[in-house]
Amino acid sequence: HGNATFQWLPSVTIQAGTLDKYVAPWGSGGDSAMEASFESLFDESENDDEYEEEGEDVFARRLRKWLSKHFEHYCIDDLHPGSEYDVKMRSMLNILVARRRYLVRVLNLPYRDEDCWGSYLASDEVALTCDFAGIEFRFHLWYGNAGPGFHVHMDDETTSAFVSAVLFGSMTHLVYDRHGGSQVGVRGGNTFSFWRSKEELAAVPEEGHLATVRNGSHYLFPARWAHTVQS
């Protein structure tokens, strides 16, 4: 419903956010030292005798160790614009989108139960995803399709937060909220978050704000937000 103040939070105003405020161009929003540390994982493995003998398993172990160190106390509610984890995740994305061979290498790591990489296909999108102990990244390749409308990404309660890079095309989000207004003509699909009744699921009204993210950008999507998207 917009900005709000509460008696039990003196001197605090909670502001309603919009997704466009969380979008940044590649190369920004990170930390140079963090970027150098992450990139060193790739450089070290390429010049390591142990790597020559054991291959990508060595790199995978080093990556897990690095993530565990830098995200040891991470919680999805800690991921918000300008936060420590926002900076860390954008630092990683900046390296992966600038060095595509690194991105390909990570996406092709040997599968283990604790590994994070996967993908999904929608009517106008291929998404490469990673979820490592609650740390979620997405890489979207949008190719468009005649009249696909919006397709739903999140059903039921949303319990993840992520940063995402748009590698190709553009994507328009309808982010469901109660202050963005009705979006007449937007086909939102079947989304059942937050506005549910106790007896039965009720579809979320096509109500919220629209935000378009284009190739060359990455964005942060907070926990417990729900959206549908269209290329």
mmCIF file of C-alpha atoms in Angstrom:
data_model
loop_
_atom_site.group_PDB
_atom_site.id
_atom_site.type_symbol
_atom_site.label_atom_id
_atom_site.label_comp_id
_atom_site.label_asym_id
_atom_site.label_seq_id
_atom_site.Cartn_x
_atom_site.Cartn_y
_atom_site.Cartn_z
ATOM 1 C CA HIS A 1 0.000 0.000 0.000
ATOM 2 C CA GLY A 2 3.022 2.318 -0.151
ATOM 3 C CA ASN A 3 5.200 3.812 2.574
ATOM 4 C CA ALA A 4 4.325 3.098 6.200
ATOM 5 C CA THR A 5 5.397 3.931 9.736
ATOM 6 C CA PHE A 6 4.822 1.828 12.845
ATOM 7 C CA GLN A 7 4.740 2.839 16.488
ATOM 8 C CA TRP A 8 6.908 -0.121 17.447
ATOM 9 C CA LEU A 9 9.607 1.064 15.001
ATOM 10 C CA PRO A 10 10.228 4.646 16.096
ATOM 11 C CA SER A 11 11.918 6.960 13.583
ATOM 12 C CA VAL A 12 11.675 4.282 10.858
ATOM 13 C CA THR A 13 9.746 4.555 7.607
ATOM 14 C CA ILE A 14 9.292 1.411 5.532
ATOM 15 C CA GLN A 15 9.335 2.333 1.859
ATOM 16 C CA ALA A 16 7.716 0.326 -0.907
ATOM 17 C CA GLY A 17 10.378 -0.573 -3.477
ATOM 18 C CA THR A 18 10.184 -1.144 -7.221
ATOM 19 C CA LEU A 19 12.347 -3.484 -9.285
ATOM 20 C CA ASP A 20 13.755 -0.764 -11.560
ATOM 21 C CA LYS A 21 15.641 0.620 -8.549
ATOM 22 C CA TYR A 22 17.479 -2.709 -8.243
ATOM 23 C CA VAL A 23 18.805 -2.834 -11.824
ATOM 24 C CA ALA A 24 22.442 -1.986 -12.619
ATOM 25 C CA PRO A 25 24.670 -2.321 -15.710
ATOM 26 C CA TRP A 26 27.271 -5.055 -15.932
ATOM 27 C CA GLY A 27 30.527 -4.008 -14.324
ATOM 28 C CA SER A 28 28.838 -1.962 -11.609
ATOM 29 C CA GLY A 29 27.591 -2.665 -8.104
ATOM 30 C CA GLY A 30 30.493 -4.933 -7.207
ATOM 31 C CA ASP A 31 33.750 -4.636 -5.314
ATOM 32 C CA SER A 32 37.099 -4.756 -7.124
ATOM 33 C CA ALA A 33 38.791 -6.809 -4.410
ATOM 34 C CA MET A 34 35.941 -9.336 -4.364
ATOM 35 C CA GLU A 35 36.006 -9.552 -8.163
ATOM 36 C CA ALA A 36 39.764 -10.160 -8.132
ATOM 37 C CA SER A 37 39.386 -12.845 -5.466
ATOM 38 C CA PHE A 38 36.680 -14.656 -7.430
ATOM 39 C CA GLU A 39 38.597 -14.418 -10.715
ATOM 40 C CA SER A 40 41.716 -15.822 -9.051
ATOM 41 C CA LEU A 41 39.869 -19.150 -8.583
ATOM 42 C CA PHE A 42 39.920 -19.628 -12.343
ATOM 43 C CA ASP A 43 43.478 -18.393 -12.878
ATOM 44 C CA GLU A 44 44.910 -20.584 -10.105
ATOM 45 C CA SER A 45 43.258 -23.764 -11.319
ATOM 46 C CA GLU A 46 44.505 -23.252 -14.854
ATOM 47 C CA ASN A 47 48.089 -23.196 -13.554
ATOM 48 C CA ASP A 48 47.893 -25.924 -10.944
ATOM 49 C CA ASP A 49 49.521 -29.369 -11.144
ATOM 50 C CA GLU A 50 46.754 -30.821 -8.977
ATOM 51 C CA TYR A 51 44.203 -29.520 -11.457
ATOM 52 C CA GLU A 52 46.031 -31.226 -14.304
ATOM 53 C CA GLU A 53 45.659 -34.557 -12.508
ATOM 54 C CA GLU A 54 42.086 -34.293 -11.169
ATOM 55 C CA GLY A 55 40.418 -31.844 -13.562
ATOM 56 C CA GLU A 56 37.295 -29.882 -12.707
ATOM 57 C CA ASP A 57 36.746 -31.675 -9.389
ATOM 58 C CA VAL A 58 39.589 -29.584 -7.966
ATOM 59 C CA PHE A 59 38.025 -26.360 -9.211
ATOM 60 C CA ALA A 60 34.601 -27.386 -7.888
ATOM 61 C CA ARG A 61 36.037 -27.965 -4.404
ATOM 62 C CA ARG A 62 37.787 -24.616 -4.469
ATOM 63 C CA LEU A 63 34.610 -22.874 -5.588
ATOM 64 C CA ARG A 64 32.574 -24.447 -2.779
ATOM 65 C CA LYS A 65 35.223 -23.465 -0.242
ATOM 66 C CA TRP A 66 35.281 -19.886 -1.547
ATOM 67 C CA LEU A 67 31.489 -19.601 -1.435
ATOM 68 C CA SER A 68 31.363 -21.066 2.071
ATOM 69 C CA LYS A 69 33.897 -18.509 3.256
ATOM 70 C CA HIS A 70 32.235 -15.454 1.756
ATOM 71 C CA PHE A 71 28.619 -16.486 2.386
ATOM 72 C CA GLU A 72 29.046 -18.283 5.710
ATOM 73 C CA HIS A 73 26.338 -16.306 7.525
ATOM 74 C CA TYR A 74 24.136 -15.593 4.508
ATOM 75 C CA CYS A 75 20.353 -15.464 4.870
ATOM 76 C CA ILE A 76 17.965 -14.532 2.058
ATOM 77 C CA ASP A 77 16.686 -11.591 4.109
ATOM 78 C CA ASP A 78 20.221 -10.179 4.066
ATOM 79 C CA LEU A 79 20.033 -9.719 0.301
ATOM 80 C CA HIS A 80 18.793 -6.199 -0.366
ATOM 81 C CA PRO A 81 20.147 -3.333 -2.504
ATOM 82 C CA GLY A 82 23.548 -2.129 -1.379
ATOM 83 C CA SER A 83 23.926 -4.869 1.200
ATOM 84 C CA GLU A 84 27.107 -6.868 1.712
ATOM 85 C CA TYR A 85 25.669 -9.830 -0.176
ATOM 86 C CA ASP A 86 24.293 -7.709 -2.991
ATOM 87 C CA VAL A 87 27.826 -6.430 -3.587
ATOM 88 C CA LYS A 88 29.319 -9.934 -3.382
ATOM 89 C CA MET A 89 26.826 -11.467 -5.816
ATOM 90 C CA ARG A 90 27.117 -8.639 -8.331
ATOM 91 C CA SER A 91 30.912 -8.964 -8.109
ATOM 92 C CA MET A 92 30.624 -12.612 -9.151
ATOM 93 C CA LEU A 93 28.196 -11.781 -11.957
ATOM 94 C CA ASN A 94 30.484 -9.045 -13.261
ATOM 95 C CA ILE A 95 33.274 -11.586 -13.716
ATOM 96 C CA LEU A 96 31.074 -14.303 -15.214
ATOM 97 C CA VAL A 97 29.452 -12.055 -17.830
ATOM 98 C CA ALA A 98 32.773 -10.413 -18.741
ATOM 99 C CA ARG A 99 34.621 -13.734 -19.033
ATOM 100 C CA ARG A 100 32.203 -16.044 -20.792
ATOM 101 C CA ARG A 101 34.666 -18.935 -20.722
ATOM 102 C CA TYR A 102 34.434 -18.778 -16.913
ATOM 103 C CA LEU A 103 30.650 -18.879 -17.090
ATOM 104 C CA VAL A 104 30.738 -21.894 -19.425
ATOM 105 C CA ARG A 105 33.221 -23.595 -17.177
ATOM 106 C CA VAL A 106 31.120 -23.138 -14.053
ATOM 107 C CA LEU A 107 27.969 -24.296 -15.811
ATOM 108 C CA ASN A 108 29.732 -27.471 -16.877
ATOM 109 C CA LEU A 109 31.070 -28.486 -13.481
ATOM 110 C CA PRO A 110 30.788 -32.213 -12.708
ATOM 111 C CA TYR A 111 27.449 -32.936 -11.077
ATOM 112 C CA ARG A 112 27.391 -33.672 -7.374
ATOM 113 C CA ASP A 113 24.468 -33.636 -4.980
ATOM 114 C CA GLU A 114 25.701 -30.397 -3.468
ATOM 115 C CA ASP A 115 26.367 -28.700 -6.815
ATOM 116 C CA CYS A 116 24.020 -25.992 -7.842
ATOM 117 C CA TRP A 117 23.710 -25.652 -11.592
ATOM 118 C CA GLY A 118 20.651 -26.454 -13.641
ATOM 119 C CA SER A 119 18.361 -24.869 -16.201
ATOM 120 C CA TYR A 120 14.748 -24.484 -17.203
ATOM 121 C CA LEU A 121 12.965 -23.624 -20.423
ATOM 122 C CA ALA A 122 9.920 -21.382 -20.815
ATOM 123 C CA SER A 123 8.060 -20.235 -23.916
ATOM 124 C CA ASP A 124 10.484 -17.396 -24.554
ATOM 125 C CA GLU A 125 13.414 -18.041 -22.262
ATOM 126 C CA VAL A 126 16.268 -20.320 -21.364
ATOM 127 C CA ALA A 127 17.510 -19.767 -17.824
ATOM 128 C CA LEU A 128 20.717 -21.151 -16.370
ATOM 129 C CA THR A 129 20.397 -21.296 -12.609
ATOM 130 C CA CYS A 130 22.505 -21.887 -9.531
ATOM 131 C CA ASP A 131 21.326 -22.401 -5.975
ATOM 132 C CA PHE A 132 24.167 -23.073 -3.573
ATOM 133 C CA ALA A 133 23.054 -23.216 0.080
ATOM 134 C CA GLY A 134 20.477 -20.519 -0.583
ATOM 135 C CA ILE A 135 22.759 -18.399 -2.775
ATOM 136 C CA GLU A 136 20.914 -18.110 -6.065
ATOM 137 C CA PHE A 137 22.083 -16.781 -9.418
ATOM 138 C CA ARG A 138 20.279 -16.806 -12.747
ATOM 139 C CA PHE A 139 21.414 -16.117 -16.282
ATOM 140 C CA HIS A 140 18.591 -15.413 -18.701
ATOM 141 C CA LEU A 141 18.687 -15.808 -22.464
ATOM 142 C CA TRP A 142 15.533 -14.260 -23.906
ATOM 143 C CA TYR A 143 14.732 -15.015 -27.484
ATOM 144 C CA GLY A 144 11.081 -13.982 -27.791
ATOM 145 C CA ASN A 145 8.148 -15.830 -29.283
ATOM 146 C CA ALA A 146 5.009 -14.698 -31.056
ATOM 147 C CA GLY A 147 2.336 -13.871 -28.520
ATOM 148 C CA PRO A 148 3.547 -15.842 -25.497
ATOM 149 C CA GLY A 149 2.158 -13.291 -23.062
ATOM 150 C CA PHE A 150 3.552 -13.261 -19.563
ATOM 151 C CA HIS A 151 4.539 -16.567 -18.040
ATOM 152 C CA VAL A 152 4.636 -17.219 -14.345
ATOM 153 C CA HIS A 153 7.931 -17.767 -12.560
ATOM 154 C CA MET A 154 6.915 -18.103 -8.955
ATOM 155 C CA ASP A 155 3.978 -19.978 -7.522
ATOM 156 C CA ASP A 156 2.933 -20.305 -3.891
ATOM 157 C CA GLU A 157 5.110 -18.662 -1.243
ATOM 158 C CA THR A 158 8.453 -17.390 -2.522
ATOM 159 C CA THR A 159 11.377 -18.309 -0.324
ATOM 160 C CA SER A 160 14.345 -17.358 -2.485
ATOM 161 C CA ALA A 161 16.151 -14.160 -3.328
ATOM 162 C CA PHE A 162 18.540 -13.926 -6.242
ATOM 163 C CA VAL A 163 20.628 -11.807 -8.555
ATOM 164 C CA SER A 164 20.213 -12.315 -12.273
ATOM 165 C CA ALA A 165 22.042 -11.254 -15.424
ATOM 166 C CA VAL A 166 20.208 -10.822 -18.723
ATOM 167 C CA LEU A 167 22.548 -12.231 -21.375
ATOM 168 C CA PHE A 168 20.303 -11.721 -24.400
ATOM 169 C CA GLY A 169 17.148 -9.774 -25.206
ATOM 170 C CA SER A 170 15.041 -8.012 -22.610
ATOM 171 C CA MET A 171 12.468 -9.008 -20.032
ATOM 172 C CA THR A 172 9.485 -7.180 -18.577
ATOM 173 C CA HIS A 173 8.403 -8.079 -15.055
ATOM 174 C CA LEU A 174 5.004 -7.648 -13.549
ATOM 175 C CA VAL A 175 5.875 -7.520 -9.849
ATOM 176 C CA TYR A 176 2.775 -8.136 -7.776
ATOM 177 C CA ASP A 177 2.071 -5.511 -5.141
ATOM 178 C CA ARG A 178 -0.723 -3.388 -3.775
ATOM 179 C CA HIS A 179 0.620 0.024 -4.694
ATOM 180 C CA GLY A 180 1.482 -0.261 -8.398
ATOM 181 C CA GLY A 181 -2.083 -0.242 -9.665
ATOM 182 C CA SER A 182 -4.040 -2.481 -11.994
ATOM 183 C CA GLN A 183 -2.247 -3.637 -15.149
ATOM 184 C CA VAL A 184 -5.129 -4.030 -17.583
ATOM 185 C CA GLY A 185 -4.416 -6.487 -20.374
ATOM 186 C CA VAL A 186 -1.477 -8.201 -18.712
ATOM 187 C CA ARG A 187 -2.042 -11.937 -18.697
ATOM 188 C CA GLY A 188 -0.497 -12.973 -15.427
ATOM 189 C CA GLY A 189 -1.106 -16.703 -15.453
ATOM 190 C CA ASN A 190 -1.970 -18.692 -12.349
ATOM 191 C CA THR A 191 -0.101 -17.222 -9.423
ATOM 192 C CA PHE A 192 -1.195 -17.897 -5.869
ATOM 193 C CA SER A 193 1.023 -15.860 -3.560
ATOM 194 C CA PHE A 194 0.124 -13.759 -0.539
ATOM 195 C CA TRP A 195 -3.523 -13.093 -1.476
ATOM 196 C CA ARG A 196 -4.700 -16.588 -0.611
ATOM 197 C CA SER A 197 -7.781 -17.470 1.400
ATOM 198 C CA LYS A 198 -7.642 -20.114 4.113
ATOM 199 C CA GLU A 199 -10.126 -22.374 2.354
ATOM 200 C CA GLU A 200 -8.963 -22.234 -1.260
ATOM 201 C CA LEU A 201 -6.306 -20.707 -3.469
ATOM 202 C CA ALA A 202 -7.248 -17.420 -5.074
ATOM 203 C CA ALA A 203 -5.438 -16.114 -8.138
ATOM 204 C CA VAL A 204 -3.368 -12.991 -7.587
ATOM 205 C CA PRO A 205 -4.990 -9.989 -9.308
ATOM 206 C CA GLU A 206 -3.059 -8.516 -12.235
ATOM 207 C CA GLU A 207 -1.956 -5.659 -10.050
ATOM 208 C CA GLY A 208 1.495 -4.276 -9.406
ATOM 209 C CA HIS A 209 4.302 -2.429 -11.154
ATOM 210 C CA LEU A 210 6.063 -3.134 -14.447
ATOM 211 C CA ALA A 211 9.835 -3.029 -14.906
ATOM 212 C CA THR A 212 11.899 -3.888 -17.991
ATOM 213 C CA VAL A 213 15.452 -5.234 -17.692
ATOM 214 C CA ARG A 214 17.615 -5.379 -20.816
ATOM 215 C CA ASN A 215 20.706 -7.198 -22.019
ATOM 216 C CA GLY A 216 23.803 -5.814 -20.326
ATOM 217 C CA SER A 217 22.118 -5.458 -16.939
ATOM 218 C CA HIS A 218 21.832 -7.446 -13.750
ATOM 219 C CA TYR A 219 19.189 -7.045 -11.098
ATOM 220 C CA LEU A 220 18.361 -8.118 -7.571
ATOM 221 C CA PHE A 221 15.053 -9.828 -6.834
ATOM 222 C CA PRO A 222 14.232 -9.791 -3.086
ATOM 223 C CA ALA A 223 12.792 -12.629 -1.062
ATOM 224 C CA ARG A 224 9.017 -13.052 -0.912
ATOM 225 C CA TRP A 225 8.363 -11.029 -4.040
ATOM 226 C CA ALA A 226 6.283 -12.674 -6.768
ATOM 227 C CA HIS A 227 6.287 -11.885 -10.467
ATOM 228 C CA THR A 228 5.488 -12.971 -13.978
ATOM 229 C CA VAL A 229 7.729 -12.072 -16.892
ATOM 230 C CA GLN A 230 7.600 -11.554 -20.646
ATOM 231 C CA SER A 231 10.332 -11.064 -23.223
#
